[in-house]
XYZ file of C-alpha atoms in Angstrom:
645
model
C -30.886 63.064 -5.106
C -27.258 61.825 -5.109
C -27.938 60.036 -1.778
C -31.006 58.346 -3.166
C -29.100 57.192 -6.223
C -26.298 55.891 -4.039
C -28.801 53.945 -1.875
C -30.436 52.526 -4.932
C -26.991 51.539 -6.270
C -26.158 49.862 -2.984
C -29.476 48.005 -2.889
C -28.957 46.807 -6.413
C -25.351 45.734 -5.637
C -26.423 43.858 -2.531
C -29.184 42.164 -4.554
C -26.799 41.122 -7.334
C -24.249 39.610 -4.888
C -26.958 37.935 -2.831
C -28.508 36.265 -5.950
C -25.001 35.308 -6.993
C -24.436 33.560 -3.656
C -27.790 31.772 -3.883
C -26.836 30.492 -7.328
C -23.434 29.443 -5.956
C -25.218 27.347 -3.282
C -27.347 25.633 -5.998
C -24.172 24.924 -8.109
C -22.377 23.404 -4.974
C -25.462 21.181 -4.270
C -25.430 19.896 -7.833
C -21.713 19.114 -7.710
C -20.728 21.811 -10.224
C -17.872 22.979 -8.161
C -15.632 24.718 -10.762
C -18.607 26.813 -12.021
C -19.392 27.697 -8.403
C -15.808 28.913 -7.867
C -15.918 31.005 -11.083
C -19.116 32.679 -9.989
C -17.612 33.439 -6.495
C -14.664 35.074 -8.298
C -17.104 37.353 -10.186
C -18.861 38.227 -6.963
C -15.416 39.093 -5.453
C -14.641 41.342 -8.444
C -17.978 43.234 -7.966
C -17.440 43.429 -4.251
C -13.945 44.964 -4.588
C -15.173 47.331 -7.257
C -18.015 48.688 -5.009
C -16.574 48.114 -1.499
C -16.055 51.932 -0.989
C -19.736 52.718 -1.107
C -20.851 50.093 1.376
C -20.520 49.735 5.155
C -17.250 48.022 6.007
C -18.860 45.550 8.301
C -21.435 44.655 5.712
C -18.692 44.195 3.175
C -16.730 41.940 5.508
C -19.791 39.654 5.949
C -19.935 39.211 2.199
C -16.237 38.445 2.007
C -16.658 35.907 4.668
C -19.471 34.080 2.919
C -17.637 34.141 -0.509
C -14.262 32.939 0.873
C -16.095 30.328 2.984
C -17.895 28.981 -0.124
C -14.726 28.985 -2.226
C -12.852 27.174 0.558
C -15.611 24.482 0.664
C -15.708 24.144 -3.156
C -11.972 23.788 -3.461
C -11.930 21.203 -0.682
C -14.466 19.131 -2.534
C -12.323 18.940 -5.655
C -9.158 18.239 -3.604
C -7.591 21.635 -4.628
C -5.845 21.794 -1.295
C -3.574 24.720 -2.228
C -6.503 27.026 -3.023
C -8.683 25.554 -0.223
C -5.901 26.566 2.249
C -5.642 30.085 0.742
C -9.399 30.753 1.167
C -9.593 29.135 4.568
C -6.855 31.460 5.764
C -8.810 34.475 4.671
C -11.934 33.306 6.486
C -9.872 32.559 9.579
C -8.454 36.125 9.563
C -12.039 37.513 9.397
C -12.995 35.295 12.384
C -10.040 36.605 14.391
C -10.855 40.240 13.506
C -14.551 39.747 14.494
C -13.522 37.995 17.770
C -15.484 34.854 16.776
C -13.627 32.508 19.013
C -15.649 29.289 18.522
C -15.611 29.754 14.728
C -11.820 30.472 14.885
C -11.254 27.317 16.843
C -13.306 25.076 14.558
C -11.704 26.525 11.331
C -8.177 26.340 12.865
C -8.839 22.559 13.302
C -10.105 22.178 9.692
C -7.283 24.230 8.279
C -4.812 22.110 10.364
C -6.253 19.013 8.752
C -5.663 20.488 5.279
C -2.064 21.289 6.082
C -1.796 17.775 7.496
C -2.961 16.269 4.131
C -0.215 18.377 2.398
C 2.299 16.863 4.862
C 2.884 20.388 6.317
C 3.027 18.951 9.801
C 4.482 21.902 11.742
C 1.710 24.172 10.462
C -0.931 21.526 11.310
C 0.461 21.139 14.851
C 0.550 24.935 15.367
C -3.070 25.371 14.353
C -4.285 22.466 16.392
C -2.451 23.769 19.481
C -3.984 27.264 18.841
C -7.428 25.688 18.657
C -6.683 23.772 21.860
C -5.847 26.975 23.740
C -9.142 28.600 22.447
C -11.151 25.588 23.516
C -9.689 25.857 27.051
C -10.411 29.579 27.185
C -14.072 29.208 26.097
C -14.603 25.982 28.075
C -15.469 23.824 25.109
C -14.667 20.311 26.438
C -15.910 18.571 23.385
C -13.731 20.888 21.190
C -10.779 20.320 23.477
C -11.135 16.599 22.997
C -11.260 17.020 19.185
C -8.067 19.131 19.385
C -6.251 16.374 21.322
C -7.508 13.928 18.698
C -6.152 16.069 15.821
C -2.768 16.531 17.483
C -2.615 12.717 18.084
C -3.189 12.030 14.398
C -0.491 14.526 13.286
C 2.116 13.278 15.799
C 1.367 9.703 14.685
C 2.118 10.738 10.996
C 5.594 12.137 11.921
C 6.519 9.037 13.951
C 6.144 10.725 17.354
C 4.056 7.799 18.684
C 4.333 8.557 22.409
C 3.065 12.086 21.973
C 0.325 10.802 19.660
C -0.696 8.262 22.273
C -0.678 10.932 24.984
C -3.014 13.234 23.122
C -5.306 10.435 22.025
C -5.650 9.133 25.626
C -6.463 12.749 26.780
C -9.193 12.897 24.105
C -10.639 9.609 25.324
C -10.539 10.713 28.944
C -12.455 14.047 28.168
C -15.049 12.173 26.126
C -15.644 9.721 28.794
C -16.041 12.503 31.269
C -18.656 14.337 29.100
C -20.413 11.101 28.098
C -19.674 11.345 24.413
C -20.234 7.764 23.212
C -19.488 8.689 19.517
C -16.339 10.502 20.566
C -15.280 7.508 22.736
C -15.606 5.241 19.720
C -13.549 7.732 17.611
C -10.883 7.860 20.278
C -10.544 4.040 20.432
C -10.439 3.922 16.625
C -7.593 6.433 16.537
C -5.772 4.799 19.394
C -5.952 1.610 17.320
C -4.497 3.260 14.250
C -1.620 4.838 16.244
C -0.604 1.386 17.422
C -0.170 0.151 13.902
C 3.040 1.871 12.768
C 5.043 0.818 15.837
C 4.068 -2.841 15.684
C 1.671 -2.926 18.634
C -0.800 -5.102 16.615
C -2.523 -6.793 19.537
C -3.164 -3.463 21.209
C -4.375 -2.026 17.893
C -6.771 -4.951 17.523
C -8.057 -4.461 21.048
C -8.812 -0.731 20.533
C -10.373 -1.269 17.068
C -12.638 -4.066 18.384
C -13.787 -1.707 21.110
C -14.524 1.016 18.604
C -16.407 -1.465 16.408
C -18.640 -2.538 19.301
C -19.417 0.986 20.361
C -20.196 2.105 16.724
C -22.526 -0.847 16.455
C -24.256 0.156 19.686
C -24.920 3.791 18.720
C -25.699 2.867 15.125
C -22.844 4.851 13.491
C -22.483 3.018 10.211
C -19.569 5.064 8.967
C -17.640 4.400 12.138
C -18.426 0.745 12.035
C -17.168 0.493 8.383
C -14.006 2.384 9.312
C -13.270 0.161 12.230
C -13.779 -2.932 10.012
C -11.388 -1.393 7.487
C -8.621 -0.920 10.021
C -9.288 -4.360 11.564
C -8.807 -5.744 8.075
C -5.478 -3.967 7.796
C -4.430 -5.384 11.222
C -5.343 -8.950 10.146
C -3.427 -8.505 6.876
C -0.311 -7.507 8.977
C -0.827 -10.618 11.105
C -1.009 -12.777 7.976
C -4.662 -13.538 8.838
C -5.744 -13.082 5.222
C -9.160 -14.788 5.443
C -10.111 -12.606 8.413
C -8.747 -9.599 6.604
C -10.901 -10.350 3.606
C -13.958 -10.818 5.832
C -13.593 -7.481 7.599
C -12.766 -5.565 4.408
C -15.602 -7.093 2.414
C -18.041 -6.062 5.259
C -16.625 -2.528 5.194
C -17.196 -2.275 1.391
C -20.894 -3.285 1.810
C -21.472 -0.632 4.573
C -19.569 2.133 2.666
C -21.701 1.327 -0.396
C -24.864 1.413 1.612
C -24.143 4.840 3.092
C -22.776 6.204 -0.214
C -19.273 6.828 1.162
C -17.344 6.467 -2.158
C -13.992 7.375 -0.602
C -14.354 4.705 2.108
C -15.396 2.153 -0.545
C -12.312 2.943 -2.639
C -10.028 2.704 0.379
C -11.438 -0.778 1.300
C -11.013 -1.995 -2.273
C -7.428 -0.760 -2.161
C -6.605 -2.654 1.112
C -8.453 -5.734 -0.124
C -6.365 -5.680 -3.242
C -3.153 -5.716 -1.207
C -4.518 -8.774 0.795
C -5.144 -10.717 -2.531
C -1.641 -9.699 -3.666
C -0.130 -11.079 -0.403
C -1.649 -14.523 -1.169
C -0.477 -14.528 -4.788
C -3.898 -13.811 -6.343
C -2.573 -11.119 -8.665
C -5.384 -10.876 -11.157
C -8.020 -10.482 -8.330
C -5.765 -7.920 -6.716
C -5.485 -5.985 -9.981
C -9.319 -5.994 -10.397
C -9.835 -4.555 -6.930
C -7.123 -1.938 -7.292
C -8.562 -0.842 -10.618
C -11.980 -0.545 -9.051
C -10.411 1.633 -6.334
C -8.683 3.672 -8.959
C -11.894 4.225 -10.928
C -13.711 5.463 -7.875
C -10.971 7.746 -6.772
C -10.900 9.397 -10.288
C -14.675 9.695 -10.222
C -14.817 11.554 -6.947
C -11.620 13.551 -7.698
C -9.657 12.162 -4.801
C -6.143 12.706 -6.197
C -4.298 11.329 -3.114
C -6.365 8.074 -3.248
C -5.760 7.959 -7.061
C -2.020 8.070 -6.527
C -2.210 5.414 -3.731
C -4.104 3.073 -6.118
C -1.384 3.612 -8.790
C 1.281 2.728 -6.253
C -0.390 -0.550 -5.326
C -1.059 -1.428 -8.975
C 2.674 -0.872 -9.556
C 3.431 -3.203 -6.791
C 1.265 -5.982 -8.221
C 2.738 -5.631 -11.743
C 6.226 -5.754 -10.277
C 5.449 -8.940 -8.337
C 4.604 -10.813 -11.522
C 7.404 -9.396 -13.665
C 5.421 -6.744 -15.460
C 8.230 -4.174 -14.770
C 7.510 -1.670 -17.442
C 3.841 -1.429 -16.435
C 4.890 -1.249 -12.788
C 7.188 1.758 -13.622
C 4.351 3.415 -15.561
C 1.884 3.130 -12.631
C 4.532 4.411 -10.116
C 5.447 7.368 -12.231
C 1.789 8.288 -12.668
C 1.468 8.320 -8.903
C 4.519 10.472 -8.604
C 3.045 13.015 -11.083
C -0.121 13.295 -8.985
C 1.682 13.493 -5.665
C 3.876 16.330 -6.966
C 0.859 18.202 -8.348
C -1.052 18.038 -5.049
C 1.970 18.578 -2.854
C 1.765 15.169 -1.231
C 5.400 14.840 -0.245
C 4.743 11.838 2.017
C 3.117 9.971 -0.834
C 6.002 11.013 -3.094
C 8.468 9.493 -0.664
C 6.530 6.260 -0.625
C 6.535 6.196 -4.471
C 10.276 6.589 -4.466
C 10.617 3.742 -2.040
C 8.563 1.496 -4.415
C 10.634 2.615 -7.404
C 13.748 1.573 -5.454
C 12.258 -1.951 -5.098
C 11.280 -2.012 -8.831
C 14.732 -0.991 -10.159
C 16.559 -3.302 -7.696
C 14.371 -6.208 -8.948
C 15.678 -5.728 -12.518
C 19.300 -5.102 -11.449
C 19.316 -1.347 -12.240
C 21.002 -0.491 -8.917
C 22.188 3.029 -9.927
C 18.561 4.135 -10.576
C 17.525 2.428 -7.379
C 20.157 4.360 -5.513
C 19.077 7.678 -7.125
C 15.477 7.093 -5.914
C 16.819 6.061 -2.457
C 18.482 9.486 -2.196
C 15.250 11.243 -3.333
C 13.074 9.401 -0.638
C 15.824 10.296 1.891
C 15.789 13.987 0.946
C 12.025 14.123 1.158
C 11.732 12.293 4.475
C 14.275 14.748 6.039
C 12.459 17.748 4.555
C 9.010 16.774 5.985
C 10.395 15.289 9.194
C 8.882 11.854 8.661
C 11.266 9.603 10.482
C 9.433 6.455 9.338
C 10.062 7.218 5.677
C 13.567 8.239 6.565
C 14.148 4.886 8.182
C 12.733 3.041 5.163
C 15.047 5.064 2.955
C 18.034 3.864 4.983
C 16.536 0.336 4.822
C 16.367 0.474 0.971
C 19.815 1.983 0.640
C 21.104 -0.926 2.718
C 19.313 -3.490 0.553
C 20.598 -1.777 -2.638
C 24.202 -1.837 -1.322
C 23.802 -5.450 -0.415
C 22.773 -6.236 -4.072
C 25.830 -4.356 -5.279
C 28.121 -6.278 -2.862
C 28.859 -3.158 -0.888
C 28.398 -4.956 2.453
C 30.204 -2.469 4.710
C 27.925 0.311 3.456
C 24.890 -1.932 3.590
C 25.684 -2.563 7.301
C 25.891 1.145 8.013
C 22.520 1.895 6.446
C 20.868 -1.045 8.168
C 22.133 0.166 11.521
C 20.786 3.737 10.852
C 17.398 2.197 9.863
C 17.325 -0.091 12.864
C 18.145 2.773 15.322
C 15.163 4.888 14.090
C 12.772 1.849 13.937
C 13.724 1.115 17.565
C 13.284 4.765 18.567
C 9.869 5.094 17.017
C 8.883 1.609 18.260
C 8.138 0.085 14.825
C 8.660 -3.599 15.681
C 7.517 -4.940 12.389
C 10.125 -2.862 10.490
C 12.741 -3.778 13.177
C 12.217 -7.444 12.395
C 12.475 -6.881 8.609
C 15.732 -4.941 9.063
C 17.196 -7.773 11.153
C 16.440 -10.095 8.204
C 18.250 -7.740 5.835
C 21.182 -7.414 8.209
C 21.338 -11.209 8.725
C 21.687 -11.521 4.898
C 24.538 -9.083 4.987
C 26.418 -11.010 7.714
C 25.698 -14.254 5.894
C 27.207 -12.884 2.684
C 30.445 -11.886 4.321
C 30.797 -15.175 6.302
C 29.822 -13.872 9.767
C 27.542 -16.891 10.398
C 27.263 -16.250 14.158
C 26.061 -12.718 13.689
C 23.786 -13.703 10.853
C 22.211 -16.391 13.040
C 21.711 -13.736 15.832
C 19.934 -11.472 13.383
C 17.637 -14.090 11.992
C 16.783 -15.303 15.559
C 15.911 -11.736 16.626
C 13.683 -11.351 13.657
C 11.942 -14.587 14.492
C 11.570 -13.591 18.255
C 10.021 -10.209 17.336
C 7.651 -11.899 14.778
C 6.426 -14.278 17.541
C 5.773 -11.276 19.861
C 3.832 -9.268 17.350
C 2.213 -12.313 15.716
C 3.454 -11.731 12.199
C 3.586 -15.149 10.416
C 5.067 -13.641 7.280
C 8.261 -12.443 9.029
C 8.514 -15.515 11.093
C 8.360 -17.687 7.936
C 11.068 -15.512 6.316
C 13.237 -15.709 9.424
C 12.968 -19.531 9.529
C 13.661 -19.745 5.783
C 16.798 -17.577 6.050
C 18.056 -19.429 9.109
C 17.447 -22.751 7.385
C 19.560 -21.622 4.302
C 22.297 -20.325 6.657
C 22.481 -23.771 8.402
C 22.533 -25.603 5.071
C 25.445 -23.461 3.916
C 27.236 -24.449 7.169
C 26.520 -28.112 6.169
C 24.072 -28.510 9.000
C 21.604 -30.034 6.595
C 19.252 -31.670 9.120
C 18.776 -28.568 11.176
C 18.537 -26.357 8.050
C 15.861 -28.639 6.625
C 13.989 -28.479 9.910
C 13.742 -24.630 9.730
C 12.826 -24.652 5.994
C 10.019 -27.118 6.713
C 8.882 -24.886 9.595
C 8.800 -21.862 7.280
C 6.829 -23.987 4.712
C 4.164 -24.810 7.419
C 3.928 -21.104 8.401
C 3.596 -20.088 4.754
C 0.841 -22.634 4.225
C -1.016 -21.415 7.312
C -1.256 -17.837 6.010
C -1.856 -18.916 2.371
C 1.364 -17.408 0.793
C 1.557 -19.559 -2.272
C 4.605 -17.682 -3.730
C 6.622 -18.270 -0.463
C 5.753 -21.842 -0.510
C 6.980 -22.064 -4.102
C 10.322 -20.495 -3.059
C 10.701 -22.820 -0.086
C 9.992 -25.948 -2.117
C 12.723 -24.813 -4.562
C 15.163 -24.488 -1.622
C 14.260 -28.021 -0.463
C 14.729 -29.264 -4.009
C 18.244 -27.744 -4.237
C 19.071 -29.207 -0.763
C 18.050 -32.673 -1.915
C 20.341 -32.125 -5.016
C 23.234 -31.290 -2.779
C 22.604 -34.550 -0.951
C 22.503 -36.395 -4.299
C 18.921 -37.473 -3.505
C 17.600 -36.919 -7.041
C 14.264 -38.572 -6.610
C 13.226 -36.318 -3.697
C 14.753 -33.269 -5.442
C 12.523 -33.896 -8.438
C 9.494 -34.405 -6.114
C 10.047 -30.991 -4.446
C 10.602 -29.343 -7.810
C 7.374 -30.754 -9.117
C 5.518 -29.604 -5.946
C 6.979 -26.179 -6.475
C 5.735 -26.061 -10.069
C 2.310 -27.061 -8.862
C 2.331 -24.041 -6.599
C 3.503 -21.894 -9.447
C 0.664 -23.199 -11.570
C -1.821 -22.516 -8.793
C -0.688 -18.872 -8.711
C -0.783 -18.739 -12.478
C -4.358 -20.157 -12.443
C -5.411 -17.196 -10.225
C -4.457 -14.861 -13.134
C -7.507 -16.176 -15.024
C -7.863 -14.673 -18.560
C -5.180 -11.932 -18.247
C -2.757 -13.240 -20.869
C -0.271 -10.499 -20.456
C -0.018 -11.127 -16.771
C 0.368 -14.884 -17.405
C 3.226 -14.303 -19.896
C 5.085 -12.003 -17.501
C 4.480 -14.403 -14.569
C 5.792 -17.397 -16.578
C 8.924 -15.383 -17.677
C 9.328 -14.371 -14.016
C 9.364 -17.936 -12.746
C 10.743 -19.867 -15.694
C 14.076 -20.834 -14.232
C 12.577 -23.328 -11.893
C 10.760 -25.046 -14.747
C 13.964 -25.316 -16.688
C 15.893 -26.592 -13.652
C 13.600 -29.494 -13.135
C 13.346 -30.177 -16.897
C 17.163 -30.328 -17.133
C 17.218 -32.568 -13.998
C 14.700 -34.950 -15.457
C 16.560 -34.986 -18.723
C 19.879 -35.825 -17.009
C 18.308 -38.650 -15.002
C 17.033 -40.436 -18.045
C 13.387 -39.095 -18.065
C 13.190 -37.237 -21.328
C 9.407 -37.550 -21.676
C 8.722 -36.028 -18.207
C 11.386 -33.389 -19.072
C 9.351 -32.522 -22.197
C 6.175 -32.087 -20.122
C 7.848 -29.701 -17.734
C 9.479 -27.737 -20.609
C 6.066 -27.344 -22.256
C 4.633 -25.966 -18.965
C 7.168 -23.116 -19.122
C 6.121 -21.905 -22.573
C 3.235 -21.044 -24.902
C 0.842 -21.209 -21.972
C -1.078 -18.126 -22.553
C -1.862 -19.251 -26.165
C -3.017 -22.649 -24.843
C -5.319 -21.021 -22.312
C -6.726 -18.679 -24.949
C -7.450 -21.533 -27.340
C -8.921 -23.489 -24.495
C -11.237 -20.690 -23.497
C -12.285 -19.777 -27.143
C -12.846 -23.269 -28.426
C -13.944 -25.106 -25.183
C -10.975 -27.501 -25.506
C -9.610 -28.796 -22.289
C -5.993 -27.718 -21.630
C -4.169 -30.970 -21.879
C -0.954 -30.036 -19.856
C -1.123 -29.578 -16.129
C 1.501 -29.421 -13.205
C 0.191 -32.764 -11.915
C 2.423 -35.621 -13.134
C -0.606 -37.965 -13.025
C -2.079 -36.082 -16.008
C 1.097 -36.481 -18.089
C -0.239 -39.176 -20.323
C -1.667 -37.025 -23.172
C 1.181 -35.351 -25.086
C 2.502 -38.352 -26.951
C -1.054 -39.472 -27.882
C -1.892 -36.058 -29.209
C 1.228 -35.994 -31.359
C 0.302 -39.423 -32.671
C -3.313 -38.633 -33.454
C -2.974 -35.135 -34.874
C 0.378 -35.260 -36.640
C 1.531 -38.291 -38.645
C 5.085 -36.973 -39.175
C 8.331 -36.472 -37.218
C 8.420 -33.482 -34.901
C 11.404 -31.643 -33.408
C 10.968 -29.934 -29.950
C 13.777 -27.636 -28.675
C 14.503 -25.932 -25.341
C 17.451 -24.266 -23.741
C 18.858 -23.768 -20.233
C 21.952 -21.743 -19.479
C 24.533 -23.005 -22.020
C 22.667 -26.216 -22.949
C 20.179 -26.826 -25.716
C 17.776 -29.753 -25.330
C 16.308 -31.484 -28.411
C 13.447 -33.965 -28.484
C 12.439 -35.920 -31.601
C 8.855 -37.123 -31.503
C 7.649 -39.776 -33.913
C 4.727 -42.151 -34.011
C 3.297 -40.911 -30.688
C 6.486 -41.137 -28.605
C 9.803 -39.516 -27.946
C 12.349 -41.455 -30.011
C 15.545 -39.410 -29.368
């Protein structure tokens, strides 16, 4: 009788747990992940309570199914800590059961989870274990995938030669077994591994091959991913129109196949492209779209990345407080999910932000934090950028000897890992240090090295910066003609890649050069051209009044420079127009939009015929207009439709 009752109890128990697991499956399929996890925990409680009366092997199979389900559910909500915990339990059961293929596959997946938490040694260990199992059981396809995983991890820690070696082995095996999809994936990953070390042409070559192959086999996700990375390559080259084209295509495909994460990533990259060409409002829209999707799908790492880029856009137009808020939100998320690599990147961005507003002590603190994290996780690239930022910060503080030390440390690592883009940028920084201490020969060598590298890797942005810096150096050495030649060359390069902000800065340099030469007419001409560029960037901000106010505050000095110059040269009316361009612009735009009134003031001097007429028609009294610049106050008295004093 007792045996019968026990058997009945066992059957009832098995039925309860089995039904529970069926319900869990339904909950997972309907995206109710947290409820599914809670039900799994209840099943575990029942299982542990009754484990003694059931066959051990039978119990183990239940444990395997429950832990497997909990692992999948936690992965879907980006709860990596618990996902790893449950995956480890499943892996242990596979090992005990001698399920070698399952152990191999789960080792790779678990390695990928550790990889996303920046636990690179654990990821490498698991991938190498999976590789050994694949060789033992003769799984050539699995062996190729193991090499692919190891290549991706080594790429992330800056071991680019090891990464390349594993990725090439993966490609070789896949060619051997005729795995077209795998071939395409290998070319895709070889392309991405070439990006960090500045081998952009090679990256483009591999990515174009992967794109063709994915097209041929009809793999839409692979096609979209290849387009995404090609967009990133074109952005690095300064080929912004091509970058936009690739990224917009990737967005379309990701939308078609319902890949929300891919869609968000493409919006994120596209936002950085628009930021690079000074279209900040469009950049903000795209980044906020990316952020909304990342929040919707619960992709915390992507959410943090979107906040980082939004912080960068806000910083670029002088919205420093908003920038800090976005970067600190990113940091909170990165700490919560254990994304130390992302945390290091946020610290690097906070360094740039605090340096921009002259808070060098705060910038130094964040430099030290990024330095500590990079050493902790063994990411040499972030370590190098930490040294790079420490060098830049010391330069701003006038600590040139220390800046030189940090630049040399950064340069040594960038050379070692083969990051040629970063090498060129470090030479630019080091050139600025040498220039500041009067070592003009060394400064020139640094700028010329930066220009040479930029030519080799095809980076128009760095080439323009190198020419600009070299031009300023030559001007300081009173070599005005040669200096002007380099500045003009930089201007052409900036125009070619569509960098409006860089054009603005270069035109200001040319204006100051003409002032040094006492050529006031041409100085004014360059100033006005610069203001037209500033107004072009401002126009891209569209109806975002807060961005417009911050942007104008950020660039107001140039407006005031040219206004003062016009005033000093006997052109008070033109000076008034330029002064008006620098203030109350957001209000004028708002009134123009709401009341369909044409905005009367523009950066084009040919339109400067309306202000006096407006004063005369609308206001039959004397008006006083005031402005200031450094220690000077400028006053205009307007009466009867003209400036009288």
